[in-house]
mmCIF file of C-alpha atoms in Angstrom:
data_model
loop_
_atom_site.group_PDB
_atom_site.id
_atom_site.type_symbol
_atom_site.label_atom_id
_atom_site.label_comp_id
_atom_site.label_asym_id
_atom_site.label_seq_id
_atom_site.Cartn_x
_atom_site.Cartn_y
_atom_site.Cartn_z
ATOM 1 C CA UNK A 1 -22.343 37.102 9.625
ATOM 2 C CA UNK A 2 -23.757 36.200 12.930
ATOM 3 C CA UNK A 3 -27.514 37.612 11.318
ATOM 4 C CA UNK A 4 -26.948 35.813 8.800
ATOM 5 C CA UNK A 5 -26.151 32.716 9.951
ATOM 6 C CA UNK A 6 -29.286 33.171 12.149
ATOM 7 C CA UNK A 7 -31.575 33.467 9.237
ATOM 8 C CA UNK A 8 -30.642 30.436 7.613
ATOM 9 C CA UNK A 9 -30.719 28.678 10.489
ATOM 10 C CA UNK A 10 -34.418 29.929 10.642
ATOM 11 C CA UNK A 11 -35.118 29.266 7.090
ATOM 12 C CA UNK A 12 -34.622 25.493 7.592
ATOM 13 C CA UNK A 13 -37.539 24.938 8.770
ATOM 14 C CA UNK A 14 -39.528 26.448 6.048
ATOM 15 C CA UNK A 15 -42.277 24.905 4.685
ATOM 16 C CA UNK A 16 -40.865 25.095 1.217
ATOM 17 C CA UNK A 17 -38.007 22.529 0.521
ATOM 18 C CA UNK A 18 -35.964 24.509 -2.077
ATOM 19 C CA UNK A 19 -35.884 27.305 0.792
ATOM 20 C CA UNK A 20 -34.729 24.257 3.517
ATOM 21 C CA UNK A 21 -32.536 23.352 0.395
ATOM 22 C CA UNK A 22 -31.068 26.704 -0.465
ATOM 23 C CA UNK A 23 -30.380 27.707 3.888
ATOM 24 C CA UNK A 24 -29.030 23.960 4.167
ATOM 25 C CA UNK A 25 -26.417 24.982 1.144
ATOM 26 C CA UNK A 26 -25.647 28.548 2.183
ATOM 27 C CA UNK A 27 -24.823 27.398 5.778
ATOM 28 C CA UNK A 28 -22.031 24.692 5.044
ATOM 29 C CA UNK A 29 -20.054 28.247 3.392
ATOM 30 C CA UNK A 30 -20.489 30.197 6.420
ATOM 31 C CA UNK A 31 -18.129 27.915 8.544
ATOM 32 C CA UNK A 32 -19.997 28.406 11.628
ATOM 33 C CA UNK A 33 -20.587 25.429 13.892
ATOM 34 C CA UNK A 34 -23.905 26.509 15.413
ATOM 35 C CA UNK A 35 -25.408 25.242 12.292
ATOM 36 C CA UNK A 36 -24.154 22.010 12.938
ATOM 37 C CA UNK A 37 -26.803 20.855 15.109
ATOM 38 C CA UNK A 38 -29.997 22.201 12.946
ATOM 39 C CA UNK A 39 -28.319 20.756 10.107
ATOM 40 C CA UNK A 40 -28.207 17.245 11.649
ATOM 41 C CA UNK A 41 -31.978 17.448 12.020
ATOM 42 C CA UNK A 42 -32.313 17.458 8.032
ATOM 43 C CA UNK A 43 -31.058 14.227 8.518
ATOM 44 C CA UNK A 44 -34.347 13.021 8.450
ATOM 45 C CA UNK A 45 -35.790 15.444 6.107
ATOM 46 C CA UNK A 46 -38.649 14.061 3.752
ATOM 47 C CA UNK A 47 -37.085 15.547 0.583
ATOM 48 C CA UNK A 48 -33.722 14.017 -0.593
ATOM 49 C CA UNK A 49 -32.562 17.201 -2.208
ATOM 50 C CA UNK A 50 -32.445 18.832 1.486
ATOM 51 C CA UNK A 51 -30.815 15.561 2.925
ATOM 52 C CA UNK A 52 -28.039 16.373 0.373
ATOM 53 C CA UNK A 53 -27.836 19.623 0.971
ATOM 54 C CA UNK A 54 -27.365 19.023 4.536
ATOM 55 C CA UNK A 55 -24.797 16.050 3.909
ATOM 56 C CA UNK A 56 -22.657 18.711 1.699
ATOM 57 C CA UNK A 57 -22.723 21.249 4.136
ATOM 58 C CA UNK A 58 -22.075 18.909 7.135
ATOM 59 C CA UNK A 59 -19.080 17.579 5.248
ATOM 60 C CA UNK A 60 -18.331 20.814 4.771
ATOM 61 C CA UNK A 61 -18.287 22.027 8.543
ATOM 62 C CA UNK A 62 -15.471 19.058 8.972
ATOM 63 C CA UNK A 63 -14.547 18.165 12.419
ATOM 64 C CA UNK A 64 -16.993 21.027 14.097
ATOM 65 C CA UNK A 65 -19.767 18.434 12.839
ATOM 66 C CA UNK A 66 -18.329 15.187 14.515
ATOM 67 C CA UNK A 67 -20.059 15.462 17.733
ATOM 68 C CA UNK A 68 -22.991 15.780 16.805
ATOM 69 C CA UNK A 69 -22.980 13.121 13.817
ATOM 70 C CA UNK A 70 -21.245 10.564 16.524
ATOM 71 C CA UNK A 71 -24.711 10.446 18.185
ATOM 72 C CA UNK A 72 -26.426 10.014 14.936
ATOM 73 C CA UNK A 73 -24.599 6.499 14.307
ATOM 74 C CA UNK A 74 -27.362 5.447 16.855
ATOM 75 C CA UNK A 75 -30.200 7.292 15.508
ATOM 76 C CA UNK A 76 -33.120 4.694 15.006
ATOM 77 C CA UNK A 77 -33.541 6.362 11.553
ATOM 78 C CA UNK A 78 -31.691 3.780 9.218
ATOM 79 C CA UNK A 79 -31.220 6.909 6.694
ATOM 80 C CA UNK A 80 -29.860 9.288 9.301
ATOM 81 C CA UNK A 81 -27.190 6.341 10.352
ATOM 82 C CA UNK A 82 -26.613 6.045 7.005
ATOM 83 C CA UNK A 83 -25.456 9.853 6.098
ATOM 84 C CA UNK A 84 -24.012 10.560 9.295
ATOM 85 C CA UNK A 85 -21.753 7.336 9.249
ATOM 86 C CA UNK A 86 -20.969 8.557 5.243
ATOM 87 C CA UNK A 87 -20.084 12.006 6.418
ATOM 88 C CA UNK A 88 -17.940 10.571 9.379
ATOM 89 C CA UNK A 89 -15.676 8.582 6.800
ATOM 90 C CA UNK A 90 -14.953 11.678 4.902
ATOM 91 C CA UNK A 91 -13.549 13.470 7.842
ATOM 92 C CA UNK A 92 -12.503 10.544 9.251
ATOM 93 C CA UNK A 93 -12.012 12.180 12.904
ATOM 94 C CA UNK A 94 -10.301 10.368 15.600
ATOM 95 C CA UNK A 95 -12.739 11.015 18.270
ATOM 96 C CA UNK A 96 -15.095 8.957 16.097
ATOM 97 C CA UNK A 97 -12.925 5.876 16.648
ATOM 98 C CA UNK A 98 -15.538 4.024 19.179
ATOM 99 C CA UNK A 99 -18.760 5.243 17.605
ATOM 100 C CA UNK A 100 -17.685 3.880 14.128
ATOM 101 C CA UNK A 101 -16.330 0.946 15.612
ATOM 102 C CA UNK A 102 -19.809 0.057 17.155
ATOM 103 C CA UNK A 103 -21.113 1.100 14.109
ATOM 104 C CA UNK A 104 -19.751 -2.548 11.954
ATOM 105 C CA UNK A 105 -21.887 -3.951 14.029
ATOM 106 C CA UNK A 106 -25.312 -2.480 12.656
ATOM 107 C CA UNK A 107 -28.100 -4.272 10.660
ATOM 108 C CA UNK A 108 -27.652 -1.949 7.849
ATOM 109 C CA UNK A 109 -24.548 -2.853 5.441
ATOM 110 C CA UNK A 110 -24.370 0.908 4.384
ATOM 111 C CA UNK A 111 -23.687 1.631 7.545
ATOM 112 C CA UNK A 112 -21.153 -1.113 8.233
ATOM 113 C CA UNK A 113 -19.502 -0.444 4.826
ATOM 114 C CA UNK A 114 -18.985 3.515 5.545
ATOM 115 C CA UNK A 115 -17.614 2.620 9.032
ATOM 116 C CA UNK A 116 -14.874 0.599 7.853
ATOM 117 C CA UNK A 117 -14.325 3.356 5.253
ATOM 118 C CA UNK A 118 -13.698 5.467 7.828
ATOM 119 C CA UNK A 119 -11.563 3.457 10.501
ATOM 120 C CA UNK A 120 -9.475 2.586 7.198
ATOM 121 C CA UNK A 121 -8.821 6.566 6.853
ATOM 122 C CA UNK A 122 -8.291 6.735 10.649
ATOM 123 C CA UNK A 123 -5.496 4.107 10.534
ATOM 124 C CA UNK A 124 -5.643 3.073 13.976
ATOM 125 C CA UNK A 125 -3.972 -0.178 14.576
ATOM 126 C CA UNK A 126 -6.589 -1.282 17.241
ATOM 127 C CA UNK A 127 -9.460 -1.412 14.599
ATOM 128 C CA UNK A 128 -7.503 -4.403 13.142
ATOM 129 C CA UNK A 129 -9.452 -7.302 15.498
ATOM 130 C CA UNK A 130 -12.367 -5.613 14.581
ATOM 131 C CA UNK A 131 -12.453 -4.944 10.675
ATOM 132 C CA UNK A 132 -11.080 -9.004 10.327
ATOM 133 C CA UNK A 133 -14.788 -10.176 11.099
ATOM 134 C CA UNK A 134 -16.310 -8.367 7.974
ATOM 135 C CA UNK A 135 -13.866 -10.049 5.679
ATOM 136 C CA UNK A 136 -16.873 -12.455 5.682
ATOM 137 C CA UNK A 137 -19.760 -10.433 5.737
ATOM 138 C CA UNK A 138 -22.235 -11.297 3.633
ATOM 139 C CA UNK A 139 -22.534 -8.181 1.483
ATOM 140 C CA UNK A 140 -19.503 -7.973 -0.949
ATOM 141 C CA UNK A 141 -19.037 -3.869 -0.913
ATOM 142 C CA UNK A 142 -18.926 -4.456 2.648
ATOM 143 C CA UNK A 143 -16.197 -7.280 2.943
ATOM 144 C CA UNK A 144 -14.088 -5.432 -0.042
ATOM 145 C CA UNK A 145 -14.576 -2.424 1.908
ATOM 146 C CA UNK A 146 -13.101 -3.804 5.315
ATOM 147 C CA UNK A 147 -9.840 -5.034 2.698
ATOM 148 C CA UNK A 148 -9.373 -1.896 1.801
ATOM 149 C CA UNK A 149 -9.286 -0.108 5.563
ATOM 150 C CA UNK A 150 -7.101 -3.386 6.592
ATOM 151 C CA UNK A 151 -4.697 -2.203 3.701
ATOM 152 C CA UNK A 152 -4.644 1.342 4.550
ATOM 153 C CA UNK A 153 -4.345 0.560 8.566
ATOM 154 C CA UNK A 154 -0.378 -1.048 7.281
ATOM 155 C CA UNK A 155 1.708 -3.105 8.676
ATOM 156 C CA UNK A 156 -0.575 -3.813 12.239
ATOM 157 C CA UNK A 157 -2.601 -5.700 9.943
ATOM 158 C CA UNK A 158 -0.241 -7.905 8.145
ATOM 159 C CA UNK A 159 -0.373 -10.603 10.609
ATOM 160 C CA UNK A 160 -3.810 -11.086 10.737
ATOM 161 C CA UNK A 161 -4.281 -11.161 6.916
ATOM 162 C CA UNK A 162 -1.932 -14.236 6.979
ATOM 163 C CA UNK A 163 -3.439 -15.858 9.208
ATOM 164 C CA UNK A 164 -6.354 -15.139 7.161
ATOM 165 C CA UNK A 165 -5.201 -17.501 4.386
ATOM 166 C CA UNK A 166 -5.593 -20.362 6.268
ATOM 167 C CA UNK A 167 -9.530 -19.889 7.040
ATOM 168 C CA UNK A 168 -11.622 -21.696 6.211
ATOM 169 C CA UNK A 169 -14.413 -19.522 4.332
ATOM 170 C CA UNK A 170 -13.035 -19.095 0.564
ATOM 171 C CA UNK A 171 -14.086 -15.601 0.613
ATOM 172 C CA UNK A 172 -12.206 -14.630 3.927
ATOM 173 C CA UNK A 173 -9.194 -15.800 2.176
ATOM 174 C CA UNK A 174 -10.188 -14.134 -0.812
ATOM 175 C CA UNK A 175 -10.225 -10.555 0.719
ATOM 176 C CA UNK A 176 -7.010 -11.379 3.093
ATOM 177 C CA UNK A 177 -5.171 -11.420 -0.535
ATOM 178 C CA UNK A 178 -6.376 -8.476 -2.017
ATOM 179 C CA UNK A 179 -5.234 -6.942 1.225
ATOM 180 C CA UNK A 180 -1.934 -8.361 1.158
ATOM 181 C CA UNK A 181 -1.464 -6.796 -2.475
ATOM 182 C CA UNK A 182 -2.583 -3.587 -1.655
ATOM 183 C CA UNK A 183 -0.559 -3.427 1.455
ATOM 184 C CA UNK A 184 2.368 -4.941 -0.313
ATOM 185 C CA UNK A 185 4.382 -5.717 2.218
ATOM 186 C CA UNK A 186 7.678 -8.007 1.727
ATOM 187 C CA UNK A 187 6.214 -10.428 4.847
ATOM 188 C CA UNK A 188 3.453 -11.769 2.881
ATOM 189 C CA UNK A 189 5.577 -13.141 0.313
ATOM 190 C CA UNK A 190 6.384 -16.286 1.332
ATOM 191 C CA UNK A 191 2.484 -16.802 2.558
ATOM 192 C CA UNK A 192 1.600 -15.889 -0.373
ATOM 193 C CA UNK A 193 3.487 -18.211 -2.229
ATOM 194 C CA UNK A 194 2.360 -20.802 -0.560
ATOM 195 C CA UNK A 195 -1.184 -19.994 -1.220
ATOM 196 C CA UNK A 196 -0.604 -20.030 -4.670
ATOM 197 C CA UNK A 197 0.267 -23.856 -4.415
ATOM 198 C CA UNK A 198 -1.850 -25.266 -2.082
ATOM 199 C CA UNK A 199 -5.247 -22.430 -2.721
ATOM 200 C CA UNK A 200 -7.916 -24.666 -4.428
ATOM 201 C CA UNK A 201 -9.761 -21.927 -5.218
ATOM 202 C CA UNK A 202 -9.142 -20.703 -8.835
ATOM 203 C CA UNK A 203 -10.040 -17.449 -8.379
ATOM 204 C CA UNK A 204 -8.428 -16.844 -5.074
ATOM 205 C CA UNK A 205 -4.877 -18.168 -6.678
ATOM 206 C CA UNK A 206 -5.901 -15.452 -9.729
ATOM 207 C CA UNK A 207 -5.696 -13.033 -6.734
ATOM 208 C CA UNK A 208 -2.492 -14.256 -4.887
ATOM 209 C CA UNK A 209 -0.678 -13.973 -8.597
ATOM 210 C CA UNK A 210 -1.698 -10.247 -8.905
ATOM 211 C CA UNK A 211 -0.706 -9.289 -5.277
ATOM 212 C CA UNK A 212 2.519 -11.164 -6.071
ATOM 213 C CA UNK A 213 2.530 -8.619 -8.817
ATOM 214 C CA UNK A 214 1.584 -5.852 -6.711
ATOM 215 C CA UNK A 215 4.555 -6.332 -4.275
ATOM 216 C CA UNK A 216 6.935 -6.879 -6.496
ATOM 217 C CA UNK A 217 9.537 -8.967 -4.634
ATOM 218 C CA UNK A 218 11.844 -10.781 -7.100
ATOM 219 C CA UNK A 219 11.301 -13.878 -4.457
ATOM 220 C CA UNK A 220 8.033 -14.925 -6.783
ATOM 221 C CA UNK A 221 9.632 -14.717 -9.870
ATOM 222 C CA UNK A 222 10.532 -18.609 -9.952
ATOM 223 C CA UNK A 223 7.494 -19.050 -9.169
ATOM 224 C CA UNK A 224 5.066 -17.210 -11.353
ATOM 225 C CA UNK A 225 7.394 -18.673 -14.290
ATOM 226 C CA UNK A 226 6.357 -22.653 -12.911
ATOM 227 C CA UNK A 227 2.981 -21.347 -12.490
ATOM 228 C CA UNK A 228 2.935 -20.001 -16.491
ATOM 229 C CA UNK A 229 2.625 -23.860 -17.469
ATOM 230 C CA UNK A 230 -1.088 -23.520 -16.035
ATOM 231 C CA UNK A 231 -3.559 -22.056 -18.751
ATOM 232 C CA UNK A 232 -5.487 -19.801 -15.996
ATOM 233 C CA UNK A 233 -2.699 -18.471 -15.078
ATOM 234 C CA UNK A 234 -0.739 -17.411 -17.576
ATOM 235 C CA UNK A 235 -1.236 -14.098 -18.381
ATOM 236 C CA UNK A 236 -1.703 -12.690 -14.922
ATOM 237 C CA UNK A 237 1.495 -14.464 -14.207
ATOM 238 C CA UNK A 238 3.149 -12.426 -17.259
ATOM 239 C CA UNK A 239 1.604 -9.563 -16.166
ATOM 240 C CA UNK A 240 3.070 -10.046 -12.320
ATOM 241 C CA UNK A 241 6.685 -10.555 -13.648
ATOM 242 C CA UNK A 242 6.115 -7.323 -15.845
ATOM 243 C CA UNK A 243 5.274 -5.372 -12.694
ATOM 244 C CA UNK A 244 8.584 -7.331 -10.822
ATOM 245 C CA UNK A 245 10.852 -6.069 -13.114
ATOM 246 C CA UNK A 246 13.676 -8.851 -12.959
ATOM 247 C CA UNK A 247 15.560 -9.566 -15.800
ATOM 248 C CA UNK A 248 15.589 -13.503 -15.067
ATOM 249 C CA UNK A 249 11.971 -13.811 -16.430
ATOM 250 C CA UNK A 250 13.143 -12.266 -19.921
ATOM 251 C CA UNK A 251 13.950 -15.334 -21.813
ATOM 252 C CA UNK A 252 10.626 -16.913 -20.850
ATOM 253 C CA UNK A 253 8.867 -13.794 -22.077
ATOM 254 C CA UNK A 254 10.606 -13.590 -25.346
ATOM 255 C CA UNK A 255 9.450 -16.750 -25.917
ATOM 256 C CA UNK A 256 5.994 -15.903 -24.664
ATOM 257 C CA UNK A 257 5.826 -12.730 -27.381
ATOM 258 C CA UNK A 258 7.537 -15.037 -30.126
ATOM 259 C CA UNK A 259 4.625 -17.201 -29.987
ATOM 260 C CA UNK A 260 7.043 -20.269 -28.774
ATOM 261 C CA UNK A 261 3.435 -22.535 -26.772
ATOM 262 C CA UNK A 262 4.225 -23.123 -23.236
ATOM 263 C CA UNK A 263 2.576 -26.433 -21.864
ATOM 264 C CA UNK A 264 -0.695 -27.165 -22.753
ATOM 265 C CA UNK A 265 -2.931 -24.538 -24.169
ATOM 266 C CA UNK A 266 -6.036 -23.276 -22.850
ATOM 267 C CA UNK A 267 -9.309 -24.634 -24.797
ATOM 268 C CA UNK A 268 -9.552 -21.949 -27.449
ATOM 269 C CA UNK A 269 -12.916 -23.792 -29.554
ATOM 270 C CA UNK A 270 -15.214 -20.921 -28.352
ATOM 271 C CA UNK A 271 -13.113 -18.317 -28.568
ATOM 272 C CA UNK A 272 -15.073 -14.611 -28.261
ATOM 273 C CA UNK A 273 -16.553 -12.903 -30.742
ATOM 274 C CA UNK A 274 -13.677 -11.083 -32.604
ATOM 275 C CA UNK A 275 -11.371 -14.303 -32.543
ATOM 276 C CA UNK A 276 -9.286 -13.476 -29.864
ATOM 277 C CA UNK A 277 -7.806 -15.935 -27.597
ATOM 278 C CA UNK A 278 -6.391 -16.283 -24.211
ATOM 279 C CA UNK A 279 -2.972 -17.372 -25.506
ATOM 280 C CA UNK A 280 -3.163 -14.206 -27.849
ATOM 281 C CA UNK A 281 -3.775 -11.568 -25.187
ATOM 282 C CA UNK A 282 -0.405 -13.249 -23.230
ATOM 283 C CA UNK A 283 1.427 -12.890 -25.965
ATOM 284 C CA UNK A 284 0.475 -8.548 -25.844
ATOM 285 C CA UNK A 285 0.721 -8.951 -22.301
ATOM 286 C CA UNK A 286 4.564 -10.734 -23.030
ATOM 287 C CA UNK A 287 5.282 -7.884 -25.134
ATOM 288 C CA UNK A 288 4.555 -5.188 -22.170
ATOM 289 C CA UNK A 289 6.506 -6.781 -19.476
ATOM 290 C CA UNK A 290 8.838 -6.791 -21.335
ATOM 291 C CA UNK A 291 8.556 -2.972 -21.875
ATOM 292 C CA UNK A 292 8.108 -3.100 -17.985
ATOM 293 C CA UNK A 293 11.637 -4.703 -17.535
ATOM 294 C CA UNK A 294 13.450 -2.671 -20.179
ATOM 295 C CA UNK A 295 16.297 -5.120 -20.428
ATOM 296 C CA UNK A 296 17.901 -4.534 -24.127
ATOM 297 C CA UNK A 297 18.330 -8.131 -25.074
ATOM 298 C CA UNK A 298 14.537 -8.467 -25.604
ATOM 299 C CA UNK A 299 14.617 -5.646 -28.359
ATOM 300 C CA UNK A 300 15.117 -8.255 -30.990
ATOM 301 C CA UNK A 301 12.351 -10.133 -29.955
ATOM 302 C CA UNK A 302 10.132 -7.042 -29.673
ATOM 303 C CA UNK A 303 11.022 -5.843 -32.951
ATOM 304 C CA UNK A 304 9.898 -9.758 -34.674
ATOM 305 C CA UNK A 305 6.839 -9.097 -32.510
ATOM 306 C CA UNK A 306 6.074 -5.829 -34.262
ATOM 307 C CA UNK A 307 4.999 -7.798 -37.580
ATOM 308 C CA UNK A 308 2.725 -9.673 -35.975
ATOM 309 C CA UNK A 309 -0.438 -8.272 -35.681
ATOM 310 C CA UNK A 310 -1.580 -9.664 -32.691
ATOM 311 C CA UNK A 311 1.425 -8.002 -30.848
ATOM 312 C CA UNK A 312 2.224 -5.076 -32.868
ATOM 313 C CA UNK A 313 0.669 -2.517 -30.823
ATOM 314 C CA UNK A 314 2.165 -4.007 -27.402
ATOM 315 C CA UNK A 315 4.830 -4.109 -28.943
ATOM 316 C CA UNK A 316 5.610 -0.627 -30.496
ATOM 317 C CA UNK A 317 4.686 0.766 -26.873
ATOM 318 C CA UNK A 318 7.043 -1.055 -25.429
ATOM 319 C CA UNK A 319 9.622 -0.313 -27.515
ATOM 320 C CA UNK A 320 9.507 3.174 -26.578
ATOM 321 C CA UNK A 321 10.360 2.325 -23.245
ATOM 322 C CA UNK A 322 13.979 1.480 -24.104
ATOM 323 C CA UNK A 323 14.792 5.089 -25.349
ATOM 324 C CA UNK A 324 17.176 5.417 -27.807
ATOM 325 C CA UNK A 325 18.221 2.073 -27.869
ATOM 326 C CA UNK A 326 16.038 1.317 -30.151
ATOM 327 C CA UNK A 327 17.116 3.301 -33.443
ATOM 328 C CA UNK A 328 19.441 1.504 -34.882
ATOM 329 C CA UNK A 329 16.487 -1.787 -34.829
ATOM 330 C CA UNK A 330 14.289 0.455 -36.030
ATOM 331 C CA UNK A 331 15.628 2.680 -38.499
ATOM 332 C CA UNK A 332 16.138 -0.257 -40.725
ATOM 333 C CA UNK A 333 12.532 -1.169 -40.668
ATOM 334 C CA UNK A 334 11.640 2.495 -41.277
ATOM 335 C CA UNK A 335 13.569 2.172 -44.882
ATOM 336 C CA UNK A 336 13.277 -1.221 -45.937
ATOM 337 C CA UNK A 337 9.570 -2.216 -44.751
ATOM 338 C CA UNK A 338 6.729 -2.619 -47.006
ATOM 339 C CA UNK A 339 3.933 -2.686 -45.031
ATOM 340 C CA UNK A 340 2.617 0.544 -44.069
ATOM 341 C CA UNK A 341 0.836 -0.458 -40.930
ATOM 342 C CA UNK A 342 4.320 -1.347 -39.552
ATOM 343 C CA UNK A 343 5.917 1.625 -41.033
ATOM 344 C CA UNK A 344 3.388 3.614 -39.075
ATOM 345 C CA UNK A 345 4.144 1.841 -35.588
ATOM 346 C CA UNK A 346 7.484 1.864 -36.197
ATOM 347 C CA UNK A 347 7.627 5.966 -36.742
ATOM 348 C CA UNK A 348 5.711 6.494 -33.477
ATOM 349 C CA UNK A 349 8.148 4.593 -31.857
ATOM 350 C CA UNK A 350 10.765 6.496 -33.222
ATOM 351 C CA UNK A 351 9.446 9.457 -32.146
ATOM 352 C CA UNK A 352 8.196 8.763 -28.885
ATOM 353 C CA UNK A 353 11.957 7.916 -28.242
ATOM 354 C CA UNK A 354 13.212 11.336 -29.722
ATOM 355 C CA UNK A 355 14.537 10.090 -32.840
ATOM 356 C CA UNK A 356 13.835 13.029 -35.971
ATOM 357 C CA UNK A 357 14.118 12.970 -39.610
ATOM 358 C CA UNK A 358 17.520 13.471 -40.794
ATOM 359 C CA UNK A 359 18.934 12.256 -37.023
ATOM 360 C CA UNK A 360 20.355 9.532 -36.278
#
């Protein structure tokens, strides 16, 4: 092995790139960290193949390679910052903690994105003052980036995403949501909620309904239901009770799937290509929280909702959710229904519940 691991070591520096290619592959099998350092130097290789070949086989190596990469993060080769700081948030490697916290604070945004990557994966708590500045940076795979490793750090974070809501750059508060919903933790509920009523940012409130969703804390669901009366809202707020699961929000969405209008409707005179409309998707969307929920005194409405066509589909999927239950609505359909399009929902339903011919 030790030969071996000589030769390719050798063979890097061959004048032919498939050969610095091939060695660079070979070596990231052999698990042996004296390759680490010759493989750092293709780095900076002129031919990509052999940078990826060395980027595989660094990844490869795992912590033995962490060192060395650490000291790349200031290499004043952009591209070698940039694959050593990638590699580094694969392994994510505690003793990297400083280097890739130092790191958010270079010129290149591949660099700063892959850093936060990687404190994310670390999880340490202290990276929390640092990863809030790049909420705001100005390149967006960057700032959702930072969310994400704010999300994954946990509860250390929580605080400092609410206090996030209150800044004032729009896309700050932006990212502290998504956060929130990803982390979903029961403390941001009640920030949250107030977000959602004083936010006068459309898309940021879009956000605070779908962590709201996310968390799924029954404390929002008197709230998504006001906020249904807004047109924007409406189906994410459907959607969010769905994912909640409580039963109080079933009479609104039986409504919702029955086609009963709730306030005023969204402007529908340009509606897209096919004909669909807002208010038609959120009557689907109706259909599959209630699915979601599983509470049996929607079945009636579910089963009027399975000869419409807009809702059919929804519908017949979430029928199958109740189990059993649902024969005896169905089996009448199954014998006295005309329409074969119904017939046909209505017989996957009954079978994706468990029901056979000649069973009852």
């Amino acid at each position: 092995m030790a030969d071996t691991v000589s030769e390719q070591i050798a063979a890097l520096s061959d004048e032919d790139w498939a050969i610095r290619e091939e060695a660079a592959t070979l070596l990231g099998s052999l698990n042996d960290a004296r390759a680490v350092l010759p493989l750092t130097k293709l780095l900076r290789d002129t031919d990509r193949a052999v940078r990826e070949a060395a980027i595989g086989s660094l990844s490869a190596l795992g912590s033995a390679s962490v060192p060395a990469l650490a000291g790349c993060l200031a290499d004043p080769a952009l591209q070698v910052q940039e694959a050593a700081s990638a590699i580094l948030a694969s392994i994510a490697d505690a003793r990297v903690f400083r280097p890739l916290v130092e790191a958010l604070g270079s010129r290149d945004w591949i660099v700063r994105m892959h850093a936060a990557k990687g404190l994310g994966r670390i999880g340490d708590p202290e990276a929390v003052s640092v990863l809030m500045p790049l909420l705001q940076d100005k390149v967006k795979a960057v700032r959702e980036e930072a969310s994400s490793a704010l999300a994954a750090i946990g509860a250390a974070a929580v605080l400092g995403l609410i206090q996030a809501l209150e800044h004032d750059d729009w896309l700050v508060r932006l990212h502290a949501v998504e956060a929130l919903g990803k982390l979903k933790s029961p403390d941001s509920v009640d920030p949250l909620l107030r977000a959602l009523f004083n936010e006068r940012d459309s898309a940021i409130r879009e956000d605070v309904v779908r962590a709201l969703g996310a968390i799924r804390d029954a404390r929002a669901v008197d709230y998504l239901v006001t906020v249904m009366k807004e047109p924007g809202l409406r189906l994410l707020a459907v959607e969010a009770l769905g994912h909640i699961g409580d039963p109080r929000a079933v009479p609104l969405l039986r409504r919702v799937v029955e086609g009963v209008p709730l306030g005023e409707p969204r402007d529908t005179a340009t509606p897209c290509a096919d004909g669909w409309t807002d208010e038609m998707a959120t009557m689907g969307m109706a259909a599959r929280a209630l699915g979601m929920i599983a509470d049996g005194v929607a079945i009636p409405s579910l089963i009027v909702a399975l000869r419409n066509t807009i809702t059919r589909s929804e519908a017949a999927a979430a029928l199958a959710k109740f189990g059993p239950a649902v024969i005896p609505s169905l089996l009448p359909m199954l014998a006295k229904e005309q329409d074969e399009n119904i017939r046909y929902h209505v017989r996957e339903t009954l079978t994706a519940v468990g029901w056979r011919p000649g069973r009852v």
